[in-house]
Amino acid sequence: ILNVEQSPQSLHVQEGDSTNFTCSFPSSNFYALHWYRWETAKSPEALFVMTLNGDEKKKGRISATLNTKEGYSYLYIKGSQPEDSATYLCAFIMYSGGGADGLTFGKGTHLIIQP
Amino acid sequence: DTGVSQDPRHKITKRGQNVTFRCDPISEHNRLYWYRQTLGQGPEFLTYFQNEAQLEKSRLLSDRFSAERPKGSFSTLEIQRTEQGDSAMYLCASSLGGVSEQFFGPGTRLTVL
């Protein structure tokens, strides 16, 4: 059973502040790590697909880093805005010899931005 | 709209009844995935298809669950003899395969009374 942990479970941040949260995953048989944003009443939406150790990806005010050797990824949000309120999910793909299979998700970090 | 669609969006059923959900993926995507999400948890992988072939099934998928993807287009997920523990959001996603991002549908919320 793959263990993907996210912390913290929930986070309240003041508008304009920056924040970050963590995803930890197995460091063996790594294939890829995905980050998704899931807003209430909407579908999960991909933010980043990360495959290489040391990867850094950026989309607007959101960025992510990846360390496959130690099994963790950080997601950063700079200058939080109310529209950033959502649950942020990371998902791990293990290499199984036959290629990529389904995603193993963490429980998510529920982010609330307070005006 | 060319996104992933799911039908129905909500289903309420009595324990012991059979239910079937449908997923229509993005047309050029050859991979289709089913996940289940319960309160406070992330989505849990159930099964996936490469075109019409079902390539992997999670141990979570009991014998009461069956999924099909005839002709490699839409997919159905059937739950027989539903139990209260089956109450969850059932999500479908599709992708181009490999490590590509997955595009999710809006989900089907199942409530078993």
CSV table of C-alpha atoms in Angstrom, one decimal:
chain,number,residue,atom,x,y,z
A,1,ILE,CA,0.0,0.0,0.0
A,2,LEU,CA,1.5,3.3,-1.1
A,3,ASN,CA,1.6,6.1,1.5
A,4,VAL,CA,1.1,9.6,0.3
A,5,GLU,CA,1.0,12.1,3.2
A,6,GLN,CA,0.0,15.8,3.0
A,7,SER,CA,0.5,18.4,5.6
A,8,PRO,CA,-1.1,20.4,7.0
A,9,GLN,CA,-4.6,19.0,6.7
A,10,SER,CA,-6.0,22.5,6.7
A,11,LEU,CA,-4.7,26.0,6.6
A,12,HIS,CA,-6.1,29.5,7.2
A,13,VAL,CA,-4.1,32.2,5.6
A,14,GLN,CA,-4.6,36.0,5.5
A,15,GLU,CA,-5.1,37.5,2.0
A,16,GLY,CA,-1.8,38.7,0.7
A,17,ASP,CA,0.3,36.3,2.7
A,18,SER,CA,2.4,33.6,1.2
A,19,THR,CA,2.0,30.0,2.2
A,20,ASN,CA,3.4,26.5,1.4
A,21,PHE,CA,2.5,22.9,2.1
A,22,THR,CA,4.1,19.5,1.8
A,23,CYS,CA,3.5,16.2,0.1
A,24,SER,CA,5.6,13.2,1.0
A,25,PHE,CA,5.6,10.0,-1.0
A,26,PRO,CA,7.6,6.8,-1.4
A,27,SER,CA,11.1,7.5,-2.7
A,28,SER,CA,11.4,4.1,-4.5
A,29,ASN,CA,10.0,3.3,-7.9
A,30,PHE,CA,9.1,7.0,-8.5
A,31,TYR,CA,7.5,7.8,-11.8
A,32,ALA,CA,5.7,11.1,-11.4
A,33,LEU,CA,4.0,13.4,-9.0
A,34,HIS,CA,0.9,15.5,-9.8
A,35,TRP,CA,-0.6,18.5,-8.0
A,36,TYR,CA,-4.3,19.2,-8.4
A,37,ARG,CA,-6.5,22.0,-7.1
A,38,TRP,CA,-10.1,21.0,-6.2
A,39,GLU,CA,-12.5,23.9,-5.7
A,40,THR,CA,-15.9,23.2,-4.1
A,41,ALA,CA,-18.5,22.1,-6.6
A,42,LYS,CA,-15.9,21.8,-9.3
A,43,SER,CA,-13.7,19.0,-10.7
A,44,PRO,CA,-10.1,18.5,-9.7
A,45,GLU,CA,-7.8,20.5,-12.0
A,46,ALA,CA,-4.2,19.7,-12.7
A,47,LEU,CA,-1.6,22.3,-11.6
A,48,PHE,CA,1.7,20.5,-12.2
A,49,VAL,CA,3.1,17.2,-13.5
A,50,MET,CA,6.6,16.7,-12.1
A,51,THR,CA,8.9,13.9,-13.1
A,52,LEU,CA,12.5,14.8,-12.5
A,53,ASN,CA,14.4,15.2,-9.2
A,54,GLY,CA,15.0,18.9,-8.6
A,55,ASP,CA,12.1,19.9,-10.9
A,56,GLU,CA,10.7,23.4,-10.2
A,57,LYS,CA,7.4,24.4,-11.9
A,58,LYS,CA,5.6,27.7,-11.8
A,59,LYS,CA,2.2,28.8,-12.9
A,60,GLY,CA,1.4,32.4,-12.0
A,61,ARG,CA,1.7,32.8,-8.2
A,62,ILE,CA,1.9,29.1,-7.6
A,63,SER,CA,5.1,27.0,-7.8
A,64,ALA,CA,6.2,23.6,-6.8
A,65,THR,CA,9.5,21.8,-6.1
A,66,LEU,CA,10.3,18.1,-6.2
A,67,ASN,CA,12.8,15.9,-4.3
A,68,THR,CA,12.5,12.3,-5.4
A,69,LYS,CA,15.5,11.0,-3.5
A,70,GLU,CA,13.9,12.0,-0.1
A,71,GLY,CA,10.3,11.7,-1.3
A,72,TYR,CA,8.8,15.1,-0.9
A,73,SER,CA,7.3,18.0,-2.9
A,74,TYR,CA,6.4,21.5,-1.7
A,75,LEU,CA,3.7,23.7,-3.2
A,76,TYR,CA,4.1,27.4,-2.7
A,77,ILE,CA,1.4,30.2,-3.1
A,78,LYS,CA,2.7,33.7,-3.2
A,79,GLY,CA,0.4,36.6,-2.2
A,80,SER,CA,-2.7,34.5,-1.5
A,81,GLN,CA,-6.0,35.6,-3.0
A,82,PRO,CA,-9.5,34.5,-2.0
A,83,GLU,CA,-9.8,32.5,-5.3
A,84,ASP,CA,-6.9,30.4,-4.1
A,85,SER,CA,-9.2,28.8,-1.5
A,86,ALA,CA,-9.5,25.1,-2.4
A,87,THR,CA,-8.2,21.7,-1.5
A,88,TYR,CA,-4.8,21.0,-2.9
A,89,LEU,CA,-4.1,17.4,-3.7
A,90,CYS,CA,-0.9,15.7,-4.5
A,91,ALA,CA,-0.9,12.3,-6.3
A,92,PHE,CA,2.0,9.9,-6.8
A,93,ILE,CA,2.5,7.5,-9.7
A,94,MET,CA,4.7,4.5,-9.1
A,95,TYR,CA,6.6,2.9,-11.9
A,96,SER,CA,5.3,-0.6,-12.2
A,97,GLY,CA,7.3,-2.0,-15.1
A,98,GLY,CA,4.3,-1.7,-17.4
A,99,GLY,CA,4.3,2.0,-17.2
A,100,ALA,CA,2.2,4.5,-15.3
A,101,ASP,CA,-0.9,3.2,-13.5
A,102,GLY,CA,-3.5,5.1,-11.4
A,103,LEU,CA,-2.8,8.0,-9.2
A,104,THR,CA,-2.4,7.5,-5.4
A,105,PHE,CA,-3.7,10.6,-3.8
A,106,GLY,CA,-2.9,12.2,-0.5
A,107,LYS,CA,-5.8,13.4,1.7
A,108,GLY,CA,-5.2,17.0,0.6
A,109,THR,CA,-4.5,20.3,2.2
A,110,HIS,CA,-7.7,22.4,2.6
A,111,LEU,CA,-6.7,26.1,2.2
A,112,ILE,CA,-8.9,28.9,3.2
A,113,ILE,CA,-7.9,32.5,2.4
A,114,GLN,CA,-9.3,35.1,4.8
A,115,PRO,CA,-9.9,38.6,3.4
B,1,ASP,CA,-18.0,21.4,-24.0
B,2,THR,CA,-15.2,19.0,-24.7
B,3,GLY,CA,-14.4,18.1,-21.1
B,4,VAL,CA,-15.1,14.8,-19.2
B,5,SER,CA,-18.7,14.3,-18.4
B,6,GLN,CA,-20.4,12.0,-16.0
B,7,ASP,CA,-24.0,10.9,-15.6
B,8,PRO,CA,-25.9,11.1,-13.4
B,9,ARG,CA,-24.5,13.8,-11.1
B,10,HIS,CA,-26.4,12.5,-8.1
B,11,LYS,CA,-27.9,9.1,-7.3
B,12,ILE,CA,-29.9,8.0,-4.3
B,13,THR,CA,-30.7,4.3,-4.0
B,14,LYS,CA,-31.8,1.8,-1.5
B,15,ARG,CA,-29.4,-0.8,-0.1
B,16,GLY,CA,-29.4,-3.9,-2.2
B,17,GLN,CA,-30.2,-2.1,-5.5
B,18,ASN,CA,-27.9,-2.0,-8.5
B,19,VAL,CA,-26.6,1.3,-9.9
B,20,THR,CA,-24.8,2.2,-13.1
B,21,PHE,CA,-22.8,5.3,-13.8
B,22,ARG,CA,-21.5,6.6,-17.1
B,23,CYS,CA,-18.4,8.5,-18.0
B,24,ASP,CA,-17.6,10.2,-21.4
B,25,PRO,CA,-13.9,11.0,-21.6
B,26,ILE,CA,-12.2,13.6,-23.8
B,27,SER,CA,-12.4,12.1,-27.2
B,28,GLU,CA,-8.7,11.8,-28.1
B,29,HIS,CA,-7.8,10.4,-24.6
B,30,ASN,CA,-7.0,6.7,-24.6
B,31,ARG,CA,-6.8,6.3,-20.9
B,32,LEU,CA,-9.8,6.4,-18.6
B,33,TYR,CA,-9.7,6.1,-14.8
B,34,TRP,CA,-12.3,5.6,-12.1
B,35,TYR,CA,-11.8,6.9,-8.5
B,36,ARG,CA,-13.9,7.0,-5.4
B,37,GLN,CA,-13.7,9.8,-2.9
B,38,THR,CA,-15.2,9.7,0.6
B,39,LEU,CA,-15.4,12.6,3.1
B,40,GLY,CA,-12.0,13.7,4.4
B,41,GLN,CA,-10.1,11.5,2.1
B,42,GLY,CA,-8.4,12.0,-1.2
B,43,PRO,CA,-9.7,10.2,-4.3
B,44,GLU,CA,-8.9,6.4,-4.2
B,45,PHE,CA,-8.0,4.6,-7.4
B,46,LEU,CA,-10.4,1.9,-8.5
B,47,THR,CA,-9.6,0.9,-12.1
B,48,TYR,CA,-8.3,2.1,-15.4
B,49,PHE,CA,-8.6,1.4,-19.1
B,50,GLN,CA,-6.2,1.8,-22.0
B,51,ASN,CA,-8.6,2.0,-24.9
B,52,GLU,CA,-11.1,-0.8,-24.3
B,53,ALA,CA,-8.7,-3.0,-22.2
B,54,GLN,CA,-9.1,-2.9,-18.4
B,55,LEU,CA,-5.4,-2.9,-17.3
B,56,GLU,CA,-5.6,-2.6,-13.5
B,57,LYS,CA,-8.1,-3.0,-10.7
B,58,SER,CA,-7.6,-1.9,-7.2
B,59,ARG,CA,-8.1,-4.3,-4.3
B,60,LEU,CA,-10.7,-1.8,-3.2
B,61,LEU,CA,-12.9,-3.0,-6.1
B,62,SER,CA,-14.9,-5.8,-4.7
B,63,ASP,CA,-16.7,-8.4,-6.9
B,64,ARG,CA,-19.8,-6.3,-6.7
B,65,PHE,CA,-18.1,-3.6,-8.8
B,66,SER,CA,-17.6,-4.0,-12.6
B,67,ALA,CA,-16.4,-1.5,-15.2
B,68,GLU,CA,-16.5,-1.6,-18.9
B,69,ARG,CA,-15.3,0.5,-21.8
B,70,PRO,CA,-16.8,-0.9,-24.9
B,71,LYS,CA,-15.1,0.3,-28.1
B,72,GLY,CA,-12.7,2.4,-26.1
B,73,SER,CA,-15.0,5.4,-25.8
B,74,PHE,CA,-17.4,5.9,-22.9
B,75,SER,CA,-17.2,3.8,-19.8
B,76,THR,CA,-19.7,2.5,-17.3
B,77,LEU,CA,-19.2,1.5,-13.6
B,78,GLU,CA,-21.8,-0.8,-12.1
B,79,ILE,CA,-22.3,-1.5,-8.5
B,80,GLN,CA,-24.4,-4.5,-7.7
B,81,ARG,CA,-26.3,-5.1,-4.4
B,82,THR,CA,-25.2,-1.6,-3.1
B,83,GLU,CA,-24.2,-1.2,0.6
B,84,GLN,CA,-24.2,1.9,2.7
B,85,GLY,CA,-20.4,1.8,2.6
B,86,ASP,CA,-20.6,2.4,-1.1
B,87,SER,CA,-21.9,6.0,-0.5
B,88,ALA,CA,-19.2,8.2,-2.0
B,89,MET,CA,-18.3,10.5,-4.9
B,90,TYR,CA,-17.3,8.5,-7.9
B,91,LEU,CA,-14.9,10.4,-10.2
B,92,CYS,CA,-13.9,9.6,-13.7
B,93,ALA,CA,-10.8,11.0,-15.4
B,94,SER,CA,-9.1,10.6,-18.8
B,95,SER,CA,-5.6,11.3,-20.1
B,96,LEU,CA,-3.3,10.8,-23.0
B,97,GLY,CA,-1.5,8.1,-20.9
B,98,GLY,CA,1.9,7.9,-19.3
B,99,VAL,CA,2.5,10.6,-16.8
B,100,SER,CA,0.2,13.1,-18.5
B,101,GLU,CA,-2.2,15.1,-16.3
B,102,GLN,CA,-5.6,13.6,-15.8
B,103,PHE,CA,-8.8,15.6,-16.6
B,104,PHE,CA,-11.6,14.9,-14.2
B,105,GLY,CA,-15.3,14.9,-14.6
B,106,PRO,CA,-17.7,16.5,-12.1
B,107,GLY,CA,-18.3,13.2,-10.4
B,108,THR,CA,-21.4,11.2,-9.5
B,109,ARG,CA,-22.5,11.5,-5.8
B,110,LEU,CA,-24.0,8.2,-4.7
B,111,THR,CA,-26.0,7.9,-1.5
B,112,VAL,CA,-27.1,4.5,-0.4
B,113,LEU,CA,-30.0,4.5,2.1
